[in-house]
Amino acid sequence: AQSVSQHNHHVILSEAASLELGCNYSYGGTVNLFWYVQYPGQHLQLLLKYFSGDPLVKGIKGFEAEFIKSKFSFNLRKPSVQWSDTAEYFCAVNARVGGGKLIFGQGTELSVKP
Amino acid sequence: EAGVAQSPRYKIIEKRQSVAFWCNPISGHATLYWYQQILGQGPKLLIQFQNNGVVDDSQLPKDRFSAERLKGVDSTLKIQPAKLEDSAVYLCASTSSLRDRGLEQYFGPGTRLTVT
């Protein structure tokens, strides 16, 4: 069965610090990979996605993620966080074959101190 | 473009009562998903529709949960009777096509259900 594991439940950083959130997935076939973000009081929204091509993908607000197939990982990075990046971040995967349902990790809460 | 609409935003009921949630996806989106998000966890798919047909309901507790999408547009999710463990946020999402599974799922604001 597919599963997604996020390494950190809660990360606290100061502004301008670098960010890396870990995500590993378990699935034997080809997958699409996503990072979603939920800002306080807002909807889940897509941050970035990977489904083919360059394994380094860039998303909105300066975020990027690298797909490492051999490690089944899709870690999210940002070189310098801002207070406005305070949010919950979810890694998700869906299979290329199948109904397209997303399997989510448990989420990482990021708190950025001004 | 209007987003995914859900109502109500909040609902408090007692256990064994029934409750219904409504979702209106983005216009033209054929695929609709209902997810359950328990506090501290990521969303988990309950049911997926393609137009008015069910694609996946393998994780829907069918003894108490039901969902329909009669005209292939808006959808209703019902719980009857509710249990304490049903306390969660119920999210609705939609996408325009199944053919490209890399397409973004657009999420609504969710309905926060508290069962007492």
Coordinates of N, CA, C and O in Angstrom, one line a residue, chain A residues 25-62:
Chain A
Y25 N 8.3 8.4 0.5 CA 7.1 7.7 0.2 C 7.4 6.2 -0.1 O 8.5 5.9 -0.3
S26 N 6.3 5.5 0.0 CA 6.5 4.0 -0.2 C 5.5 3.6 -1.3 O 4.3 3.8 -1.1
Y27 N 6.0 3.2 -2.4 CA 5.2 2.8 -3.5 C 6.0 2.2 -4.6 O 7.1 2.7 -4.9
G28 N 5.6 1.0 -5.1 CA 6.4 0.3 -6.1 C 6.4 0.8 -7.5 O 7.3 0.5 -8.3
G29 N 5.4 1.6 -7.8 CA 5.3 2.1 -9.2 C 5.7 3.5 -9.4 O 6.3 4.1 -8.6
T30 N 5.3 4.1 -10.6 CA 5.6 5.4 -10.9 C 4.6 6.4 -10.2 O 3.4 6.1 -10.3
V31 N 5.1 7.5 -9.7 CA 4.2 8.3 -8.9 C 4.3 9.8 -9.4 O 5.3 10.2 -10.0
N32 N 3.3 10.6 -9.0 CA 3.4 12.0 -9.1 C 3.6 12.5 -7.6 O 3.0 11.9 -6.7
L33 N 4.3 13.6 -7.4 CA 4.6 14.0 -6.1 C 4.2 15.5 -5.9 O 4.3 16.3 -6.9
F34 N 3.7 15.8 -4.8 CA 3.2 17.2 -4.5 C 3.6 17.7 -3.1 O 3.8 16.9 -2.2
W35 N 3.7 19.0 -3.0 CA 3.7 19.6 -1.7 C 2.6 20.6 -1.7 O 2.4 21.4 -2.6
Y36 N 1.7 20.5 -0.7 CA 0.6 21.4 -0.4 C 0.9 22.2 0.8 O 1.6 21.7 1.7
V37 N 0.4 23.4 0.9 CA 0.6 24.3 2.0 C -0.8 24.8 2.5 O -1.7 25.0 1.7
Q38 N -0.9 24.9 3.8 CA -2.1 25.4 4.4 C -1.7 26.6 5.4 O -1.2 26.3 6.5
Y39 N -1.9 27.8 4.9 CA -1.7 28.9 5.8 C -2.8 29.1 6.8 O -3.9 28.6 6.5
P40 N -2.6 29.7 7.9 CA -3.6 29.8 9.0 C -4.9 30.3 8.4 O -4.9 31.4 7.8
G41 N -6.0 29.6 8.6 CA -7.3 30.0 8.2 C -7.6 30.0 6.7 O -8.6 30.5 6.3
Q42 N -6.7 29.3 6.0 CA -6.9 29.3 4.5 C -7.0 27.8 4.0 O -6.8 26.9 4.8
H43 N -7.3 27.7 2.7 CA -7.5 26.4 2.1 C -6.1 25.8 1.9 O -5.1 26.4 1.8
L44 N -6.1 24.5 1.7 CA -5.0 23.8 1.2 C -4.7 24.3 -0.2 O -5.6 24.3 -1.0
Q45 N -3.5 24.6 -0.5 CA -3.1 25.0 -1.9 C -1.8 24.4 -2.3 O -1.0 24.1 -1.5
L46 N -1.7 24.2 -3.6 CA -0.5 23.6 -4.2 C 0.7 24.5 -4.1 O 0.6 25.7 -4.6
L47 N 1.8 24.0 -3.6 CA 3.0 24.7 -3.6 C 3.9 24.3 -4.8 O 4.5 25.2 -5.5
L48 N 4.0 23.1 -5.1 CA 4.7 22.6 -6.3 C 4.4 21.1 -6.5 O 3.8 20.5 -5.6
K49 N 4.7 20.7 -7.7 CA 4.5 19.3 -8.1 C 5.6 18.7 -9.0 O 6.2 19.5 -9.7
Y50 N 5.7 17.4 -9.0 CA 6.6 16.8 -9.9 C 5.9 15.6 -10.5 O 5.3 14.8 -9.8
F51 N 5.9 15.5 -11.9 CA 5.5 14.2 -12.4 C 6.4 13.7 -13.5 O 6.3 12.6 -13.9
S52 N 7.3 14.5 -14.0 CA 8.3 14.0 -15.0 C 9.4 15.1 -15.2 O 9.2 16.2 -14.8
G53 N 10.5 14.7 -15.9 CA 11.4 15.7 -16.3 C 12.5 16.0 -15.2 O 12.8 15.1 -14.4
D54 N 12.9 17.3 -15.2 CA 13.9 17.7 -14.2 C 13.5 17.4 -12.8 O 12.4 17.8 -12.3
P55 N 14.3 16.6 -12.0 CA 13.8 16.2 -10.7 C 13.9 17.4 -9.7 O 13.4 17.3 -8.6
L56 N 14.5 18.5 -10.1 CA 14.4 19.7 -9.2 C 13.3 20.6 -9.7 O 13.4 21.1 -10.8
V57 N 12.3 20.8 -8.9 CA 11.1 21.6 -9.3 C 11.0 22.8 -8.4 O 11.3 22.8 -7.3
K58 N 10.6 23.9 -9.1 CA 10.4 25.1 -8.4 C 9.0 25.4 -8.3 O 8.2 25.2 -9.2
G59 N 8.6 26.0 -7.1 CA 7.2 26.3 -6.9 C 7.0 27.8 -6.6 O 7.9 28.6 -6.9
I60 N 5.9 28.1 -6.0 CA 5.6 29.5 -5.6 C 6.4 29.9 -4.4 O 6.9 29.1 -3.6
K61 N 6.6 31.2 -4.3 CA 7.2 31.8 -3.1 C 8.6 31.4 -2.8 O 9.0 31.3 -1.6
G62 N 9.3 31.0 -3.8 CA 10.7 30.6 -3.6 C 11.0 29.2 -3.1 O 12.1 28.9 -2.8

